[in-house]
CSV table of C-alpha atoms in Angstrom, one decimal:
chain,number,residue,atom,x,y,z
A,1,UNK,CA,-8.4,3.2,-10.1
A,2,UNK,CA,-8.4,0.5,-12.8
A,3,UNK,CA,-8.2,-2.9,-11.3
A,4,UNK,CA,-4.8,-4.6,-11.7
A,5,UNK,CA,-4.5,-7.8,-13.7
A,6,UNK,CA,-4.9,-10.1,-10.8
A,7,UNK,CA,-3.8,-13.1,-13.0
A,8,UNK,CA,-0.3,-11.7,-12.4
A,9,UNK,CA,-0.1,-9.8,-9.1
A,10,UNK,CA,3.6,-9.4,-9.6
A,11,UNK,CA,3.2,-7.1,-12.7
A,12,UNK,CA,2.9,-3.4,-12.2
A,13,UNK,CA,1.9,-1.1,-15.0
A,14,UNK,CA,1.5,2.7,-14.5
A,15,UNK,CA,-1.3,3.3,-12.1
A,16,UNK,CA,-4.5,4.6,-13.6
A,17,UNK,CA,-6.4,7.0,-11.3
A,18,UNK,CA,-9.2,9.4,-12.1
A,19,UNK,CA,-7.8,12.7,-13.1
A,20,UNK,CA,-8.4,14.5,-9.8
A,21,UNK,CA,-6.9,11.7,-7.8
A,22,UNK,CA,-3.9,11.5,-10.0
A,23,UNK,CA,-3.4,15.2,-9.5
A,24,UNK,CA,-3.8,14.8,-5.8
A,25,UNK,CA,-1.2,12.0,-5.7
A,26,UNK,CA,1.3,14.3,-7.4
A,27,UNK,CA,0.6,17.4,-5.3
A,28,UNK,CA,0.2,15.6,-1.9
A,29,UNK,CA,3.4,13.7,-2.5
A,30,UNK,CA,5.3,16.9,-3.3
A,31,UNK,CA,3.6,19.5,-1.1
A,32,UNK,CA,1.6,17.6,1.5
A,33,UNK,CA,-2.1,17.7,2.0
A,34,UNK,CA,-2.1,21.0,4.0
A,35,UNK,CA,0.3,22.6,1.6
A,36,UNK,CA,-2.0,21.9,-1.4
A,37,UNK,CA,-5.1,24.0,-2.3
A,38,UNK,CA,-8.1,23.0,-4.4
A,39,UNK,CA,-6.8,25.6,-6.9
A,40,UNK,CA,-3.5,23.6,-7.0
A,41,UNK,CA,-5.3,20.4,-7.6
A,42,UNK,CA,-7.4,22.0,-10.3
A,43,UNK,CA,-4.4,23.3,-12.1
A,44,UNK,CA,-2.6,19.9,-11.9
A,45,UNK,CA,-5.7,18.1,-13.2
A,46,UNK,CA,-6.3,20.7,-16.0
A,47,UNK,CA,-9.8,21.5,-14.5
A,48,UNK,CA,-11.4,24.6,-13.1
A,49,UNK,CA,-12.1,24.8,-9.4
A,50,UNK,CA,-15.8,24.2,-10.0
A,51,UNK,CA,-14.8,21.3,-12.2
A,52,UNK,CA,-13.0,19.7,-9.2
A,53,UNK,CA,-16.0,20.3,-6.9
A,54,UNK,CA,-18.2,18.6,-9.5
A,55,UNK,CA,-16.4,15.3,-8.7
A,56,UNK,CA,-15.6,15.8,-5.1
A,57,UNK,CA,-17.2,17.9,-2.3
A,58,UNK,CA,-14.0,18.8,-0.5
A,59,UNK,CA,-10.2,18.3,-0.4
A,60,UNK,CA,-10.8,16.0,2.5
A,61,UNK,CA,-13.0,13.8,0.3
A,62,UNK,CA,-10.3,13.7,-2.3
A,63,UNK,CA,-7.7,12.6,0.2
A,64,UNK,CA,-9.9,9.8,1.5
A,65,UNK,CA,-10.7,8.6,-2.0
A,66,UNK,CA,-7.1,8.6,-3.0
A,67,UNK,CA,-6.0,6.7,0.1
A,68,UNK,CA,-8.8,4.2,-0.2
A,69,UNK,CA,-8.0,3.6,-3.9
A,70,UNK,CA,-4.4,2.8,-3.0
A,71,UNK,CA,-5.5,0.5,-0.2
A,72,UNK,CA,-7.9,-1.3,-2.5
A,73,UNK,CA,-5.1,-2.1,-4.9
A,74,UNK,CA,-2.9,-3.4,-2.1
A,75,UNK,CA,-5.6,-5.6,-0.7
A,76,UNK,CA,-6.6,-7.0,-4.2
A,77,UNK,CA,-2.9,-7.8,-4.9
A,78,UNK,CA,-2.5,-9.5,-1.5
A,79,UNK,CA,-5.6,-11.6,-2.0
A,80,UNK,CA,-4.5,-12.6,-5.4
A,81,UNK,CA,-1.1,-13.6,-4.1
A,82,UNK,CA,-2.6,-15.8,-1.4
A,83,UNK,CA,-5.0,-17.4,-3.9
A,84,UNK,CA,-2.1,-18.1,-6.2
A,85,UNK,CA,0.0,-19.9,-3.5
A,86,UNK,CA,-0.3,-23.5,-2.3
A,87,UNK,CA,-2.5,-24.0,0.8
A,88,UNK,CA,0.2,-24.1,3.4
A,89,UNK,CA,1.4,-21.4,5.7
A,90,UNK,CA,5.0,-21.3,4.5
A,91,UNK,CA,4.1,-20.8,0.8
A,92,UNK,CA,1.3,-18.3,1.7
A,93,UNK,CA,3.7,-16.3,3.9
A,94,UNK,CA,6.2,-16.1,1.1
A,95,UNK,CA,3.6,-15.0,-1.4
A,96,UNK,CA,2.1,-12.4,0.8
A,97,UNK,CA,5.5,-10.9,1.8
A,98,UNK,CA,6.5,-10.8,-1.8
A,99,UNK,CA,3.3,-9.0,-2.8
A,100,UNK,CA,3.8,-6.5,0.0
A,101,UNK,CA,7.4,-5.9,-1.0
A,102,UNK,CA,6.6,-5.4,-4.7
A,103,UNK,CA,3.7,-3.0,-3.9
A,104,UNK,CA,6.0,-0.8,-1.7
A,105,UNK,CA,8.6,-0.9,-4.5
A,106,UNK,CA,6.4,0.0,-7.4
A,107,UNK,CA,3.8,2.2,-5.6
A,108,UNK,CA,6.2,4.2,-3.5
A,109,UNK,CA,4.5,7.6,-3.9
A,110,UNK,CA,1.1,6.0,-3.1
A,111,UNK,CA,2.6,4.3,0.0
A,112,UNK,CA,4.2,7.6,1.1
A,113,UNK,CA,1.0,9.5,0.9
A,114,UNK,CA,-0.9,6.8,2.6
A,115,UNK,CA,1.5,6.7,5.6
A,116,UNK,CA,2.3,10.4,5.9
A,117,UNK,CA,-1.2,11.8,5.4
A,118,UNK,CA,-3.2,9.5,7.7
A,119,UNK,CA,-2.7,12.4,10.2
A,120,UNK,CA,-4.6,14.7,7.8
A,121,UNK,CA,-7.8,12.6,7.8
A,122,UNK,CA,-10.6,13.7,10.0
A,123,UNK,CA,-11.5,11.2,12.7
A,124,UNK,CA,-14.4,9.5,10.8
A,125,UNK,CA,-12.3,9.1,7.6
A,126,UNK,CA,-9.3,8.0,9.6
A,127,UNK,CA,-11.4,5.2,11.1
A,128,UNK,CA,-12.6,4.1,7.7
A,129,UNK,CA,-9.0,4.0,6.3
A,130,UNK,CA,-7.5,2.3,9.4
A,131,UNK,CA,-10.2,-0.4,9.2
A,132,UNK,CA,-9.1,-1.1,5.6
A,133,UNK,CA,-5.4,-1.0,6.5
A,134,UNK,CA,-6.0,-3.4,9.3
A,135,UNK,CA,-7.5,-5.9,6.8
A,136,UNK,CA,-4.0,-6.2,5.3
A,137,UNK,CA,-2.4,-6.8,8.7
A,138,UNK,CA,-5.0,-9.5,9.5
A,139,UNK,CA,-4.1,-11.3,6.3
A,140,UNK,CA,-0.5,-11.6,7.5
A,141,UNK,CA,-1.5,-12.3,11.1
A,142,UNK,CA,-3.6,-15.3,10.0
A,143,UNK,CA,-0.8,-16.8,8.0
A,144,UNK,CA,1.8,-16.4,10.7
A,145,UNK,CA,-0.6,-17.7,13.4
A,146,UNK,CA,-1.4,-20.7,11.2
A,147,UNK,CA,2.3,-21.4,10.7
A,148,UNK,CA,3.0,-21.1,14.4
A,149,UNK,CA,0.2,-23.4,15.3
A,150,UNK,CA,1.3,-26.0,12.9
A,151,UNK,CA,5.0,-25.8,13.9
A,152,UNK,CA,6.1,-24.4,10.5
A,153,UNK,CA,7.1,-21.2,12.3
A,154,UNK,CA,9.0,-21.3,15.5
A,155,UNK,CA,8.3,-17.8,16.8
A,156,UNK,CA,6.7,-17.7,20.3
A,157,UNK,CA,5.3,-14.3,19.4
A,158,UNK,CA,3.4,-14.7,16.1
A,159,UNK,CA,1.4,-11.5,16.1
A,160,UNK,CA,4.4,-9.4,17.1
A,161,UNK,CA,6.4,-11.1,14.4
A,162,UNK,CA,3.7,-10.4,11.8
A,163,UNK,CA,3.8,-6.7,12.7
A,164,UNK,CA,7.6,-6.7,12.4
A,165,UNK,CA,7.3,-8.3,8.9
A,166,UNK,CA,4.8,-5.8,7.8
A,167,UNK,CA,7.1,-3.0,9.0
A,168,UNK,CA,10.0,-4.5,7.1
A,169,UNK,CA,7.9,-4.5,3.9
A,170,UNK,CA,6.4,-1.0,4.3
A,171,UNK,CA,9.9,0.4,5.0
A,172,UNK,CA,11.1,-0.5,1.5
A,173,UNK,CA,9.1,2.4,0.1
A,174,UNK,CA,11.3,4.9,1.9
A,175,UNK,CA,14.5,3.8,0.2
A,176,UNK,CA,14.0,1.6,-2.8
A,177,UNK,CA,15.0,3.1,-6.2
A,178,UNK,CA,14.7,1.5,-9.5
A,179,UNK,CA,18.3,2.4,-10.4
A,180,UNK,CA,19.6,1.1,-7.1
A,181,UNK,CA,22.0,-1.9,-6.7
A,182,UNK,CA,19.3,-4.5,-6.3
A,183,UNK,CA,16.8,-5.7,-8.9
A,184,UNK,CA,13.3,-6.2,-7.7
A,185,UNK,CA,13.8,-10.0,-7.7
A,186,UNK,CA,17.0,-9.7,-5.8
A,187,UNK,CA,15.4,-7.4,-3.2
A,188,UNK,CA,12.5,-9.9,-2.8
A,189,UNK,CA,14.8,-12.8,-2.3
A,190,UNK,CA,16.9,-11.0,0.3
A,191,UNK,CA,13.9,-9.7,2.2
A,192,UNK,CA,12.2,-13.1,2.2
A,193,UNK,CA,15.3,-14.4,4.1
A,194,UNK,CA,14.9,-11.6,6.6
A,195,UNK,CA,11.1,-12.1,6.9
A,196,UNK,CA,11.5,-15.8,7.4
A,197,UNK,CA,14.0,-15.1,10.2
A,198,UNK,CA,11.4,-13.0,12.0
A,199,UNK,CA,8.9,-15.8,12.1
A,200,UNK,CA,11.6,-18.5,12.6
A,201,UNK,CA,10.6,-20.4,9.5
């Protein structure tokens, strides 16, 4: 995947994935991993079956590469949002929550495949993916714990609150539509109120 312009982590252009991974995103989102064959992926990518195998050894390797590419972008955007925010828990919390919300608005299909197809990863690959996913949660945990320790956040349950905030952001991918009643900025503003409430900001 082409690295996003981290100078503006709020901006989302069309994702640029390698041809086979782009095909996998389309087919896995529509048909699911188990409902998609290598022949399906080859047809979607405009390649022969041997052409797909030239790049990836198996369909499982394709799934892992796709999910890791999506997670890489999420982590890069989150890190950029934190780096862009003032060095205090409240500002960093807002920036990180906003980044998570925007990702799950503008990368809905990627988020859907990532959440629904984790069950299709073999144990070794699932462990690798979960380790990367947990990096994202730890970013949020650290900010909320720092806010609770400094008295900026009043929650007595900072790690539970951080998980609840993450779930709030991830859930946006299941219902957000670009032609819906809220603009992205309006949705971010509304959900920041909800997220701040969870940590008792």
